[in-house]
Amino acid sequence: MAHMKPAVRKGGVHPITLVTSDFVTLFRSLGYAVETGPERETEEYNFDALNIPEHHPSREMWDTFWLRGHEGELLRTHTSPMQVRYMQRHDPPYRVIVPGKVFRNEATDRTHEVQFHQLEGFCVTENTTLADMQQTLSFMLQQLFGNAIDIRYRPSFFPFTEPSLEVDIKRPEDTDWLEILGCGMVHRHVLSRAGVDARRYQGFAFGVGVDRIAMLRYGLDDIRLLYSGDLRVVNQFCL
């Protein structure tokens, strides 16, 4: 009697991995390079080089994990430090995305975690405009959620962009607008700090929460499910 081979259980792909992969595929098709950066960051790159001076009230926008015994070192609060790190090592023009994990020292609830994933993107050339940014981001959101979504741009404030905008979407099934990302034209001080001639070059940058996109796409109502280790979450997305 032939021995029966045990059934092979297929693995699953984590929702964050799926969304990140979609971002990478999309932006590579638009000519963007993909970079990564250190999760253990310095105050210089996380704040100072991004036009957030010491003791400035805007630093309160980020609840920071400082590393005890390592003066000026922290767990990065956003992926934006890679803007400066990349520009210091390369000559413009740039079209780059940076997916990665970030950390905030805040209370957890269904929409907040101490760790989550972001996707940073920036495009710097001699003639990049706000209209280029809007066209790129609208295309991105339509690829993620379909052409039926409504998209709106509204004024905001970020120290490292000027002007700064936030982007909201409304899907056919939504009754309210959903805040989805922040963006703006790269501040000339950030360009200069990175060694880029701000009189010649200009560009846009944006940051989007990968976890937020995953929750919307897959109907999750609690961000903590993404980090629970519960295989029932992952097994919904079998290979």
Coordinates of C-alpha atoms in Angstrom, one line a residue, residues 30-32 87 91-96 122-130 132-133 185-186 191 196-205:
L30 CA 7.4 55.3 -13.0
G31 CA 11.2 55.2 -12.9
Y32 CA 11.7 55.5 -9.1
M87 CA 20.7 63.4 -1.5
D91 CA 23.7 64.0 -7.6
P92 CA 20.3 65.1 -8.7
P93 CA 17.9 64.5 -10.3
Y94 CA 16.2 62.0 -7.9
R95 CA 13.2 59.8 -8.0
V96 CA 13.2 57.6 -4.9
F122 CA 10.6 62.2 -3.3
C123 CA 11.3 63.6 -6.7
V124 CA 13.8 66.4 -7.2
T125 CA 14.6 67.8 -10.7
E126 CA 15.2 71.2 -12.2
N127 CA 11.5 71.7 -13.1
T128 CA 9.3 69.5 -10.8
T129 CA 6.1 71.3 -9.8
L130 CA 3.2 70.9 -7.4
D132 CA 3.6 66.9 -11.0
M133 CA 3.2 65.9 -7.3
M185 CA 7.4 70.7 -2.0
V186 CA 10.7 69.9 -0.4
L191 CA 17.8 70.8 -0.1
V196 CA 21.7 70.4 -3.3
D197 CA 21.5 73.8 -5.0
A198 CA 18.1 75.0 -4.1
R199 CA 18.2 77.8 -6.7
R200 CA 18.5 75.2 -9.5
Y201 CA 16.6 72.2 -8.2
Q202 CA 13.1 71.7 -6.6
G203 CA 10.9 68.8 -5.9
F204 CA 8.2 67.1 -3.9
A205 CA 8.1 64.6 -1.2

